[in-house]
Amino acid sequence: MGINLNPFTWWNGASWGTMLYGLRGKARVGEDELGNVYYEGGTDTAGNPRRWVIYQGSNDASRVPPDWFSWLHHQIDDVPSKALPPIRPWQKPALPNLTGTPLAYRPSGALEKGGVRAAATGDYEAWTPEG
């Protein structure tokens, strides 16, 4: 997008104001495998610590892995590397929301996959008011 839009836009990542002033006095607590950085500092009105994520790239909440989502929403108290068990070999990595991309799920009858639906099997009988 260019350096000229960074001070004014939030949808392309953190603006300069967020990085210079918004996170002043906040502690950096970790980074995930996607490059998102997590901060903690201050308290909210209920007395819970405030937590933030600064996205690497576009601001898309589906790009936060499940373990860090749990930390952001106070489901776990400590950072995921300390509070959660290690990742099991059979677990798949989390994927961001793929809607609107070429990798999005499309059922067999979708126009993007040729638009050909499976033939009816003959077990359907239409409802009629007389029947």
CSV table of C-alpha atoms in Angstrom, one decimal:
chain,number,residue,atom,x,y,z
A,1,MET,CA,0.0,0.0,0.0
A,2,GLY,CA,2.9,2.3,0.5
A,3,ILE,CA,4.4,4.4,3.2
A,4,ASN,CA,2.0,7.3,2.7
A,5,LEU,CA,-1.1,5.4,3.9
A,6,ASN,CA,0.4,3.7,7.0
A,7,PRO,CA,-0.1,6.7,9.4
A,8,PHE,CA,-3.8,6.8,8.5
A,9,THR,CA,-5.0,3.2,7.9
A,10,TRP,CA,-5.6,0.5,10.4
A,11,TRP,CA,-6.8,-2.3,8.0
A,12,ASN,CA,-3.4,-2.9,6.5
A,13,GLY,CA,-1.7,-3.4,9.8
A,14,ALA,CA,-0.9,-1.3,12.9
A,15,SER,CA,-0.6,2.4,12.2
A,16,TRP,CA,2.4,4.4,13.3
A,17,GLY,CA,0.3,6.0,16.1
A,18,THR,CA,-0.5,2.5,17.5
A,19,MET,CA,3.1,1.4,17.5
A,20,LEU,CA,4.5,4.7,18.9
A,21,TYR,CA,1.9,5.7,21.4
A,22,GLY,CA,-0.7,3.0,21.9
A,23,LEU,CA,1.7,0.3,23.1
A,24,ARG,CA,3.9,2.6,25.2
A,25,GLY,CA,4.3,1.0,28.6
A,26,LYS,CA,2.9,-2.4,27.5
A,27,ALA,CA,4.9,-5.6,27.8
A,28,ARG,CA,5.5,-7.7,24.7
A,29,VAL,CA,4.7,-11.3,25.8
A,30,GLY,CA,5.1,-13.3,22.6
A,31,GLU,CA,4.9,-13.9,18.9
A,32,ASP,CA,3.2,-16.7,17.0
A,33,GLU,CA,4.3,-18.6,14.0
A,34,LEU,CA,2.6,-16.2,11.6
A,35,GLY,CA,4.5,-13.2,13.0
A,36,ASN,CA,1.7,-11.7,15.0
A,37,VAL,CA,3.0,-10.0,18.2
A,38,TYR,CA,1.1,-10.0,21.5
A,39,TYR,CA,1.1,-7.4,24.2
A,40,GLU,CA,-0.2,-7.1,27.8
A,41,GLY,CA,-0.5,-4.1,30.1
A,42,GLY,CA,-3.0,-2.1,32.1
A,43,THR,CA,-6.3,-3.3,33.3
A,44,ASP,CA,-9.9,-3.2,32.0
A,45,THR,CA,-12.9,-2.1,34.0
A,46,ALA,CA,-13.3,-5.6,35.5
A,47,GLY,CA,-9.7,-5.6,36.7
A,48,ASN,CA,-8.4,-8.1,34.1
A,49,PRO,CA,-5.2,-7.4,32.3
A,50,ARG,CA,-5.6,-5.8,28.8
A,51,ARG,CA,-4.2,-7.8,25.9
A,52,TRP,CA,-3.5,-6.9,22.3
A,53,VAL,CA,-2.4,-8.4,19.1
A,54,ILE,CA,-0.5,-6.5,16.4
A,55,TYR,CA,-1.0,-8.5,13.1
A,56,GLN,CA,1.7,-9.2,10.7
A,57,GLY,CA,0.0,-8.2,7.5
A,58,SER,CA,-3.7,-7.5,7.1
A,59,ASN,CA,-5.9,-7.2,10.2
A,60,ASP,CA,-7.8,-10.5,10.1
A,61,ALA,CA,-8.9,-12.1,13.3
A,62,SER,CA,-9.0,-15.5,11.7
A,63,ARG,CA,-5.2,-15.3,11.5
A,64,VAL,CA,-4.8,-15.6,15.3
A,65,PRO,CA,-4.0,-19.3,16.2
A,66,PRO,CA,-6.3,-21.0,18.6
A,67,ASP,CA,-3.8,-21.1,21.5
A,68,TRP,CA,-3.2,-17.3,21.3
A,69,PHE,CA,-7.0,-16.7,20.9
A,70,SER,CA,-7.4,-18.4,24.2
A,71,TRP,CA,-4.8,-16.1,25.8
A,72,LEU,CA,-6.3,-13.0,24.3
A,73,HIS,CA,-9.8,-13.9,25.6
A,74,HIS,CA,-8.5,-14.8,29.1
A,75,GLN,CA,-9.3,-18.5,28.7
A,76,ILE,CA,-5.8,-19.2,29.9
A,77,ASP,CA,-3.8,-17.1,32.3
A,78,ASP,CA,-0.2,-17.6,31.0
A,79,VAL,CA,1.2,-17.5,27.5
A,80,PRO,CA,0.3,-20.6,25.4
A,81,SER,CA,3.9,-22.0,25.5
A,82,LYS,CA,3.7,-22.2,29.3
A,83,ALA,CA,0.0,-22.9,29.9
A,84,LEU,CA,-0.8,-25.5,27.2
A,85,PRO,CA,0.5,-29.0,26.6
A,86,PRO,CA,2.9,-29.4,23.6
A,87,ILE,CA,1.4,-29.8,20.1
A,88,ARG,CA,0.6,-33.4,19.3
A,89,PRO,CA,1.9,-34.8,16.0
A,90,TRP,CA,-1.6,-35.6,14.7
A,91,GLN,CA,-2.8,-32.0,15.2
A,92,LYS,CA,-3.1,-29.9,12.0
A,93,PRO,CA,-2.0,-26.2,12.0
A,94,ALA,CA,-4.8,-23.6,12.2
A,95,LEU,CA,-5.8,-22.0,8.9
A,96,PRO,CA,-7.1,-18.5,8.4
A,97,ASN,CA,-10.5,-17.9,6.9
A,98,LEU,CA,-10.2,-18.8,3.2
A,99,THR,CA,-13.5,-17.4,2.0
A,100,GLY,CA,-13.0,-15.3,-1.1
A,101,THR,CA,-9.7,-17.0,-2.0
A,102,PRO,CA,-9.1,-19.7,-4.6
A,103,LEU,CA,-8.6,-22.1,-1.7
A,104,ALA,CA,-12.1,-21.6,-0.3
A,105,TYR,CA,-14.4,-24.7,0.0
A,106,ARG,CA,-16.8,-25.1,-2.9
A,107,PRO,CA,-19.3,-27.9,-3.0
A,108,SER,CA,-19.6,-30.2,-6.0
A,109,GLY,CA,-22.4,-28.2,-7.6
A,110,ALA,CA,-20.8,-24.8,-7.4
A,111,LEU,CA,-20.3,-22.8,-10.5
A,112,GLU,CA,-16.6,-22.4,-9.8
A,113,LYS,CA,-16.3,-26.2,-10.1
A,114,GLY,CA,-18.2,-26.5,-13.4
A,115,GLY,CA,-21.7,-26.2,-12.0
A,116,VAL,CA,-22.7,-29.8,-12.6
A,117,ARG,CA,-24.7,-31.3,-9.8
A,118,ALA,CA,-25.2,-34.9,-9.0
A,119,ALA,CA,-28.2,-36.5,-10.6
A,120,ALA,CA,-31.3,-37.0,-8.5
A,121,THR,CA,-31.6,-40.5,-7.1
A,122,GLY,CA,-35.4,-40.9,-7.5
A,123,ASP,CA,-36.1,-41.0,-3.8
A,124,TYR,CA,-37.6,-37.5,-3.8
A,125,GLU,CA,-41.3,-37.1,-4.0
A,126,ALA,CA,-42.7,-33.5,-4.3
A,127,TRP,CA,-45.4,-32.5,-1.8
A,128,THR,CA,-48.8,-31.7,-3.1
A,129,PRO,CA,-51.8,-30.4,-1.1
A,130,GLU,CA,-54.1,-33.2,-2.2
A,131,GLY,CA,-51.6,-35.9,-1.2
